[in-house]
PDB file of N, CA and C in Angstrom:
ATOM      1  N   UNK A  62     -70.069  -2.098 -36.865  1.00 60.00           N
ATOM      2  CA  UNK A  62     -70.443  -3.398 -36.339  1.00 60.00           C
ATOM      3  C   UNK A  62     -69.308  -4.386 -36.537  1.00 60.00           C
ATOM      4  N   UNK A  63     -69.417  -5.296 -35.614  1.00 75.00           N
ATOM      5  CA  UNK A  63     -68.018  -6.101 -35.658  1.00 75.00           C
ATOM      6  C   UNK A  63     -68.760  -7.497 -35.667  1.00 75.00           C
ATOM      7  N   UNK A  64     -68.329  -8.187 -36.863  1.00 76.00           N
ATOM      8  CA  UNK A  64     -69.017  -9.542 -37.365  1.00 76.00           C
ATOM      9  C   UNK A  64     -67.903 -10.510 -36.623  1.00 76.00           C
ATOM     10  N   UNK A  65     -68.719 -11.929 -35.676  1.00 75.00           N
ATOM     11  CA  UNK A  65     -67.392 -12.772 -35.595  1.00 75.00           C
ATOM     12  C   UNK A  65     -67.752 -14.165 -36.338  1.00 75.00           C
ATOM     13  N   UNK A  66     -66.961 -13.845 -37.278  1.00 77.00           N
ATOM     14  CA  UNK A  66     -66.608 -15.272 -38.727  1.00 77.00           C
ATOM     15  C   UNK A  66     -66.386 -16.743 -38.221  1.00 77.00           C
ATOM     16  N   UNK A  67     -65.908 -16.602 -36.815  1.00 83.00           N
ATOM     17  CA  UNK A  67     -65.670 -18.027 -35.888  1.00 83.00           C
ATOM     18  C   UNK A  67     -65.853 -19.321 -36.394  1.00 83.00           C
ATOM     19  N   UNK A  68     -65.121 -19.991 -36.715  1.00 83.00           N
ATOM     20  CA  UNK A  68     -65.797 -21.460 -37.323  1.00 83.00           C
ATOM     21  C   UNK A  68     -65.198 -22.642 -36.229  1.00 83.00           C
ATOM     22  N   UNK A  69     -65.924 -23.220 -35.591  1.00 86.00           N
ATOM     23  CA  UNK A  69     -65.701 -23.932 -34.459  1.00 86.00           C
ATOM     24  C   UNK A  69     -65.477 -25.374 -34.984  1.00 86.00           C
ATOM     25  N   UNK A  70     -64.192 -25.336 -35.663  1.00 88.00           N
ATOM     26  CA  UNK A  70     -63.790 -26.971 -35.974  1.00 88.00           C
ATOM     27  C   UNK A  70     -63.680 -28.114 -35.476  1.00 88.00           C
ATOM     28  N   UNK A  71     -63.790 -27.851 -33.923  1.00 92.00           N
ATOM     29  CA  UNK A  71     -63.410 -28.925 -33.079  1.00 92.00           C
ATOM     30  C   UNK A  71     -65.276 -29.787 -32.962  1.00 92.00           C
ATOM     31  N   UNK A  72     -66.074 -29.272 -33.350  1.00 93.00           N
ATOM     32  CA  UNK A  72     -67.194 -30.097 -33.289  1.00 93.00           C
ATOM     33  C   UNK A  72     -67.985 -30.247 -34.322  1.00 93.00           C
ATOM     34  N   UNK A  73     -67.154 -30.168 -35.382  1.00 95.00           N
ATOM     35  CA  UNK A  73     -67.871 -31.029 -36.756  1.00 95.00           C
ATOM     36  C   UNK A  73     -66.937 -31.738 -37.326  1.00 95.00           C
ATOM     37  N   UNK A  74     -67.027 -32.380 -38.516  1.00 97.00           N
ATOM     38  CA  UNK A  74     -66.464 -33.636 -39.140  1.00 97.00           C
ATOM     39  C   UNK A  74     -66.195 -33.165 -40.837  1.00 97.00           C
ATOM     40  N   UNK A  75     -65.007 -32.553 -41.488  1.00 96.00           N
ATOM     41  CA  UNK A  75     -65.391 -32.136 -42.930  1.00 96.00           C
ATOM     42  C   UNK A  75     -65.757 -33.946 -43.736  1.00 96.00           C
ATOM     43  N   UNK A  76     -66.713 -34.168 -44.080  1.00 95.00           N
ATOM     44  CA  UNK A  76     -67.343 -35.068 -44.916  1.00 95.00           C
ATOM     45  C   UNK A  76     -68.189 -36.004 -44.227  1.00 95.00           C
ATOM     46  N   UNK A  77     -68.165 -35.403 -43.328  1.00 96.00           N
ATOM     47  CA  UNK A  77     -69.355 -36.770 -42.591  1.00 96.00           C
ATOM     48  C   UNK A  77     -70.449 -36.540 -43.482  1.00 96.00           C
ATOM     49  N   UNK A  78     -71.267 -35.573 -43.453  1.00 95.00           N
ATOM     50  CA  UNK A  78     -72.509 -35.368 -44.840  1.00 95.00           C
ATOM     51  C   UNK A  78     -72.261 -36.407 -45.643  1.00 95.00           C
ATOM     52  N   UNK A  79     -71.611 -35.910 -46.552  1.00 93.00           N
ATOM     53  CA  UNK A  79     -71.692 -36.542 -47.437  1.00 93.00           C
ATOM     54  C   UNK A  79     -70.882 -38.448 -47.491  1.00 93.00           C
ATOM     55  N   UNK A  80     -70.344 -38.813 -46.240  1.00 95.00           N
ATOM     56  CA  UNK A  80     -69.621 -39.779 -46.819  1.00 95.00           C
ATOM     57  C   UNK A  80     -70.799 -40.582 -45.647  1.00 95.00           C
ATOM     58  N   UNK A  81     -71.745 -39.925 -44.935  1.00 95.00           N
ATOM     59  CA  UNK A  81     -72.766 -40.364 -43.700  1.00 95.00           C
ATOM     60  C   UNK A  81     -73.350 -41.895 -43.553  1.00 95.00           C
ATOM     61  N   UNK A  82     -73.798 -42.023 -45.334  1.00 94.00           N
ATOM     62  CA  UNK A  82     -74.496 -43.370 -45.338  1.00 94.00           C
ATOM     63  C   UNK A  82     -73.374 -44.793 -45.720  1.00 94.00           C
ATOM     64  N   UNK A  83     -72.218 -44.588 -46.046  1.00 95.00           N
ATOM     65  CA  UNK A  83     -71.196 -45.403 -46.139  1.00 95.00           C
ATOM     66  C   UNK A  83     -70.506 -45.687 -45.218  1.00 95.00           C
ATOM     67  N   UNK A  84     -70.637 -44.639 -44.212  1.00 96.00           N
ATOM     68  CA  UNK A  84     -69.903 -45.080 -42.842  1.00 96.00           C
ATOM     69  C   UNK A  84     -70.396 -46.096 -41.641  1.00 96.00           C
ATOM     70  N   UNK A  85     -72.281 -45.486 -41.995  1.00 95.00           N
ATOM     71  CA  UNK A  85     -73.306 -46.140 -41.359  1.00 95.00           C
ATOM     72  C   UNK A  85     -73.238 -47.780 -41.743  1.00 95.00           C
ATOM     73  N   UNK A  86     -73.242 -47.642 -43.145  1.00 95.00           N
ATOM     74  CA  UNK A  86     -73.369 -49.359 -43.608  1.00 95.00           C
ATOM     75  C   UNK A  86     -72.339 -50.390 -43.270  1.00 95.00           C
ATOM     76  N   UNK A  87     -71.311 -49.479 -43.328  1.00 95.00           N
ATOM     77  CA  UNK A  87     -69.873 -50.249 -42.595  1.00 95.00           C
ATOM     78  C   UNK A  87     -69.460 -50.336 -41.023  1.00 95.00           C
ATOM     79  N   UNK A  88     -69.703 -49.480 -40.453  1.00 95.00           N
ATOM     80  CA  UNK A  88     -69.750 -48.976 -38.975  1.00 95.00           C
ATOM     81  C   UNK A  88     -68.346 -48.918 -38.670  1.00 95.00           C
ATOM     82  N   UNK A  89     -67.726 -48.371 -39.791  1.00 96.00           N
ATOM     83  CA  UNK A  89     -66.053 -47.867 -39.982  1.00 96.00           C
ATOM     84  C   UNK A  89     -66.142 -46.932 -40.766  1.00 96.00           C
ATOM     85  N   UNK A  90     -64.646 -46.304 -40.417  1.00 97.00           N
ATOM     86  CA  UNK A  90     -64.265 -44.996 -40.813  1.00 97.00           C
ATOM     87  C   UNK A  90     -62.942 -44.936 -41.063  1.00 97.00           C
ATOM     88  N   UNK A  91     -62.510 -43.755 -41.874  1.00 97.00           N
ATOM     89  CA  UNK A  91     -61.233 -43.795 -41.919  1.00 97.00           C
ATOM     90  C   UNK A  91     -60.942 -41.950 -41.473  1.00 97.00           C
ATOM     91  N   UNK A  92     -60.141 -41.749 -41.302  1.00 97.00           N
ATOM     92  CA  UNK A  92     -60.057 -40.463 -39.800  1.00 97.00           C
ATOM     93  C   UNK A  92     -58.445 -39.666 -40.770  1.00 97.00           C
ATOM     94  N   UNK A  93     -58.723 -38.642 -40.995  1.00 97.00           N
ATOM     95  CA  UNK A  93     -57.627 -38.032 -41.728  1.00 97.00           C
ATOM     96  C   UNK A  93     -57.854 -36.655 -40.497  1.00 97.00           C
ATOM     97  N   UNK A  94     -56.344 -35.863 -41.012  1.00 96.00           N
ATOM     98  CA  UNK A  94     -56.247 -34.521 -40.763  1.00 96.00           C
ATOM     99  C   UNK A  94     -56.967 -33.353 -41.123  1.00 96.00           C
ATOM    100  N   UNK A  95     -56.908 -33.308 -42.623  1.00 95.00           N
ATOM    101  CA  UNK A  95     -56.946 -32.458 -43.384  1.00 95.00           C
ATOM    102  C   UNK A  95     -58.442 -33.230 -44.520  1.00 95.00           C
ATOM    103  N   UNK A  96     -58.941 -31.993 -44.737  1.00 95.00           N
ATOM    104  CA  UNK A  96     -59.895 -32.207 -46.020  1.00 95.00           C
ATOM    105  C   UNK A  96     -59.323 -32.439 -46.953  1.00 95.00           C
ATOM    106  N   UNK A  97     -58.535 -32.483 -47.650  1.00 97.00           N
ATOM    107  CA  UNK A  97     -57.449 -32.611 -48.960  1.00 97.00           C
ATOM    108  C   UNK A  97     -57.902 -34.051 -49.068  1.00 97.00           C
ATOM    109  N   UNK A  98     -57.397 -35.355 -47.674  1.00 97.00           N
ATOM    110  CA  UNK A  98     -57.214 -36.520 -48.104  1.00 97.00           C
ATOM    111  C   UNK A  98     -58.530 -37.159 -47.917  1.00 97.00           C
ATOM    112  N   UNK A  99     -59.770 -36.656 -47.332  1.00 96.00           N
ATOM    113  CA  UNK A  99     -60.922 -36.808 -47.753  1.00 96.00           C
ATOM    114  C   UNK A  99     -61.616 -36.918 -49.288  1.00 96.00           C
ATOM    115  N   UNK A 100     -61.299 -35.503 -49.827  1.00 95.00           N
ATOM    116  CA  UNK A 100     -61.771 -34.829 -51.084  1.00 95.00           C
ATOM    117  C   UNK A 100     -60.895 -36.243 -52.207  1.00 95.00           C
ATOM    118  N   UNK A 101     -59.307 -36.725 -51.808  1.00 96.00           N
ATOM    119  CA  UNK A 101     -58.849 -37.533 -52.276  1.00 96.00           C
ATOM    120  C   UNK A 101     -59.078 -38.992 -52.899  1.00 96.00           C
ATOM    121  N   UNK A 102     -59.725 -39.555 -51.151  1.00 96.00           N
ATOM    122  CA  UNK A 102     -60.007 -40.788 -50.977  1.00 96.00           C
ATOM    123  C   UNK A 102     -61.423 -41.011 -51.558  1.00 96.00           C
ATOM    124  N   UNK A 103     -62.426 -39.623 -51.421  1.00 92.00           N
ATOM    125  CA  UNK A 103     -63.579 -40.091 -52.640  1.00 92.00           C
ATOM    126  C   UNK A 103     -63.489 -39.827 -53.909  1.00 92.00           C
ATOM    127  N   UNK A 104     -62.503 -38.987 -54.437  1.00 93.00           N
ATOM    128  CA  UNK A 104     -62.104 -39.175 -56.239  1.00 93.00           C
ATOM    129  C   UNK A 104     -61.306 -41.083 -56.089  1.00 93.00           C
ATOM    130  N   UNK A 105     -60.852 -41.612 -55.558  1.00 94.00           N
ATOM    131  CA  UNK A 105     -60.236 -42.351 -55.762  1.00 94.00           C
ATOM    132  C   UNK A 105     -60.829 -43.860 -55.545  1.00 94.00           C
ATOM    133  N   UNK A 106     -61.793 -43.617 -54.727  1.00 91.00           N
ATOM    134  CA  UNK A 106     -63.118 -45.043 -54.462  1.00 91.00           C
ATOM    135  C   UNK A 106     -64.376 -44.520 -55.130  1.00 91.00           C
ATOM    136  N   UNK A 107     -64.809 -43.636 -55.724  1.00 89.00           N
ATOM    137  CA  UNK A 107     -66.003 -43.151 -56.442  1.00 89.00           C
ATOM    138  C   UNK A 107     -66.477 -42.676 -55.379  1.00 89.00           C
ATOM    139  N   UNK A 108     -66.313 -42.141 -54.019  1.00 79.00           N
ATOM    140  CA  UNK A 108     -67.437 -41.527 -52.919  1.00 79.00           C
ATOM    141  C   UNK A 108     -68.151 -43.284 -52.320  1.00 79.00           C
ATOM    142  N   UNK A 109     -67.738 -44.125 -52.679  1.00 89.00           N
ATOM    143  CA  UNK A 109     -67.597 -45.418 -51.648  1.00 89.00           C
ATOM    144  C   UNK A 109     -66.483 -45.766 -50.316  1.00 89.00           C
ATOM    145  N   UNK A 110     -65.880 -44.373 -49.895  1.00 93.00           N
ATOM    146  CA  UNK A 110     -64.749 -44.686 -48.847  1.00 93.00           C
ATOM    147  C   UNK A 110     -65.227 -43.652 -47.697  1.00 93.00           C
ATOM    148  N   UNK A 111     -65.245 -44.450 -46.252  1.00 96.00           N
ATOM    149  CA  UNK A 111     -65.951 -44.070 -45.555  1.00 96.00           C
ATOM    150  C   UNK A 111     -64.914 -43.316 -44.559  1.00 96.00           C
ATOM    151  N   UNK A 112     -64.589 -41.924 -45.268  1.00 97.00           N
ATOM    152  CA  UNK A 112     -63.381 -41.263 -45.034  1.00 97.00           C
ATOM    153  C   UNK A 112     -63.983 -39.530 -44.375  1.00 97.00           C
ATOM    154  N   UNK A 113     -63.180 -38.760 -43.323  1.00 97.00           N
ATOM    155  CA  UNK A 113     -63.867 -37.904 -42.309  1.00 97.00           C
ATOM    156  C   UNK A 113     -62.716 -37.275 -42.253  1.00 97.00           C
ATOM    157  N   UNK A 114     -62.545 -35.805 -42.054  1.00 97.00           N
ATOM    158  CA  UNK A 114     -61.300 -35.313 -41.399  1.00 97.00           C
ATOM    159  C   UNK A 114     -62.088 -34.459 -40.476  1.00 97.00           C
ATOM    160  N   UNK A 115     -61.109 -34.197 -39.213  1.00 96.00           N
ATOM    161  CA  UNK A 115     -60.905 -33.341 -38.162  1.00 96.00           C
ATOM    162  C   UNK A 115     -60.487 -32.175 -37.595  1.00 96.00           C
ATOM    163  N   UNK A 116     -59.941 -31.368 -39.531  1.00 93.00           N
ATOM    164  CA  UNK A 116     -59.180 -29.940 -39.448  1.00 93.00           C
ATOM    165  C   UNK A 116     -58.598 -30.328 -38.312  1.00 93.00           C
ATOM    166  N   UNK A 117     -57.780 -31.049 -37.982  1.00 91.00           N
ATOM    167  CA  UNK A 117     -56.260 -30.672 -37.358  1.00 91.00           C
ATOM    168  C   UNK A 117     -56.016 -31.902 -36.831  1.00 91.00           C
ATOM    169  N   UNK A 118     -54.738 -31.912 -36.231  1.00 92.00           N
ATOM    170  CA  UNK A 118     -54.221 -33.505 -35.535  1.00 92.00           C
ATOM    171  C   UNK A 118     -54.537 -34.078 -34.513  1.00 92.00           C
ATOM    172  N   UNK A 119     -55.660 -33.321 -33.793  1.00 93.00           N
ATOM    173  CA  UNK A 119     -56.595 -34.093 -32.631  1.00 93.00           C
ATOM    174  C   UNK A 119     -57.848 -34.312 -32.849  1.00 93.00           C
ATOM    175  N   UNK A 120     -58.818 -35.098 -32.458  1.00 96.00           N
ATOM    176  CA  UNK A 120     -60.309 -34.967 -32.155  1.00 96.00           C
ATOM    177  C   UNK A 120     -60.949 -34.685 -31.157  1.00 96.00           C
ATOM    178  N   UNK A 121     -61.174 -34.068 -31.339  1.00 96.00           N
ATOM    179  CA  UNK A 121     -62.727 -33.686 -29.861  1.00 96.00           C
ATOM    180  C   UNK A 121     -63.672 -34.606 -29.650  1.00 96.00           C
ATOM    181  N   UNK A 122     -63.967 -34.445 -28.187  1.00 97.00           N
ATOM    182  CA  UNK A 122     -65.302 -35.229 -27.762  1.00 97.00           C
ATOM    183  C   UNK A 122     -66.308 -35.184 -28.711  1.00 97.00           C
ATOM    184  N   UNK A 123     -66.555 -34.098 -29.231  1.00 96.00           N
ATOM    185  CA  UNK A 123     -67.473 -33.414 -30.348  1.00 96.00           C
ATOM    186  C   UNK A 123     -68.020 -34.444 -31.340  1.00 96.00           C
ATOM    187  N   UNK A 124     -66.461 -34.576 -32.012  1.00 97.00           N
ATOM    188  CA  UNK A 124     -66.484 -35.158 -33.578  1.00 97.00           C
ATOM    189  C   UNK A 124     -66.486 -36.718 -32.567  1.00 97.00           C
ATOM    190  N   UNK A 125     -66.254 -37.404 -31.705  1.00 97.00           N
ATOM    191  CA  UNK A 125     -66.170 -38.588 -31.567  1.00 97.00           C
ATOM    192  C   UNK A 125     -67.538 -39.124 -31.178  1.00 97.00           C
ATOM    193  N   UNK A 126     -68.461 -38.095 -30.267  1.00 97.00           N
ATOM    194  CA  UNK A 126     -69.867 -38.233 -30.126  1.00 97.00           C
ATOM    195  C   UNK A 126     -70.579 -38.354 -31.533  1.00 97.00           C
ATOM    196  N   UNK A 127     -70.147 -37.342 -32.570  1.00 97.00           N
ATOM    197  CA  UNK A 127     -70.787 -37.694 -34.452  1.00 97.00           C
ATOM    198  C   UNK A 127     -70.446 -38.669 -34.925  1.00 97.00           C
ATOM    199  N   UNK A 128     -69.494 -39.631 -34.534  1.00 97.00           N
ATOM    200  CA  UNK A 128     -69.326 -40.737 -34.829  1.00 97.00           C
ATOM    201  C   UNK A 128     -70.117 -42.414 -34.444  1.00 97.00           C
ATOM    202  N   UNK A 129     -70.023 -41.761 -33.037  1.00 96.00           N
ATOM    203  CA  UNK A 129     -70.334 -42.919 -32.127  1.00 96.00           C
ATOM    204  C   UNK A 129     -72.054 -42.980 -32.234  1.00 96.00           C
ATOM    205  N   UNK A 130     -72.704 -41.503 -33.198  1.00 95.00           N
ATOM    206  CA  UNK A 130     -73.903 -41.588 -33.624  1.00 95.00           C
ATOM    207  C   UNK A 130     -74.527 -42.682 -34.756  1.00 95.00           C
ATOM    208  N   UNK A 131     -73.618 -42.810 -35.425  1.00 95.00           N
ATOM    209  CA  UNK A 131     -73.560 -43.901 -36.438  1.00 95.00           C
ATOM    210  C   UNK A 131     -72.775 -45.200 -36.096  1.00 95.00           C
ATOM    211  N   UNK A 132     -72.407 -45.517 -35.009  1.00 93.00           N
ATOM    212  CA  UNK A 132     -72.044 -46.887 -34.666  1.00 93.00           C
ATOM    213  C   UNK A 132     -70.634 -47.324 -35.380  1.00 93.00           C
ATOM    214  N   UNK A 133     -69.874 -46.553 -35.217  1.00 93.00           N
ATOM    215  CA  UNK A 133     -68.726 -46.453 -35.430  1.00 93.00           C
ATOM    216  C   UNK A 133     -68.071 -47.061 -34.305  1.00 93.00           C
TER     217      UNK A 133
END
């Protein structure tokens, strides 16, 4: 059997979960590359920074529709 592992990055957000209700209250965001400067920016505001990455240097309609859900 042939398993496909596929992880379709272009239509999710690494930290929207968790950073969801801070982004909502602000109706801003801050938009990184990489999960690194996510994982960063909440050791460094206590998980008060309303911070999202995009696994890679573009965004998709995808991740901009998960945004524009919260009034961003």
């Amino acid at each position: 059997n042939e398993f496909d592992y596929s992880f379709s990055t272009g239509a999710v957000l690494y930290g929207l979960y968790e950073n969801k209700e801070i982004i909502s209250s602000t109706n801003k965001v801050i938009i990184f590359e990489g999960e690194k400067s996510v994982m960063k920016a909440d050791t460094m505001f206590k998980g008060k920074c309303p911070a999202v990455a995009t696994y890679g240097s573009h965004i998709t309609v995808n991740q901009i529709a998960l945004l524009q859900q919260l009034n961003v």
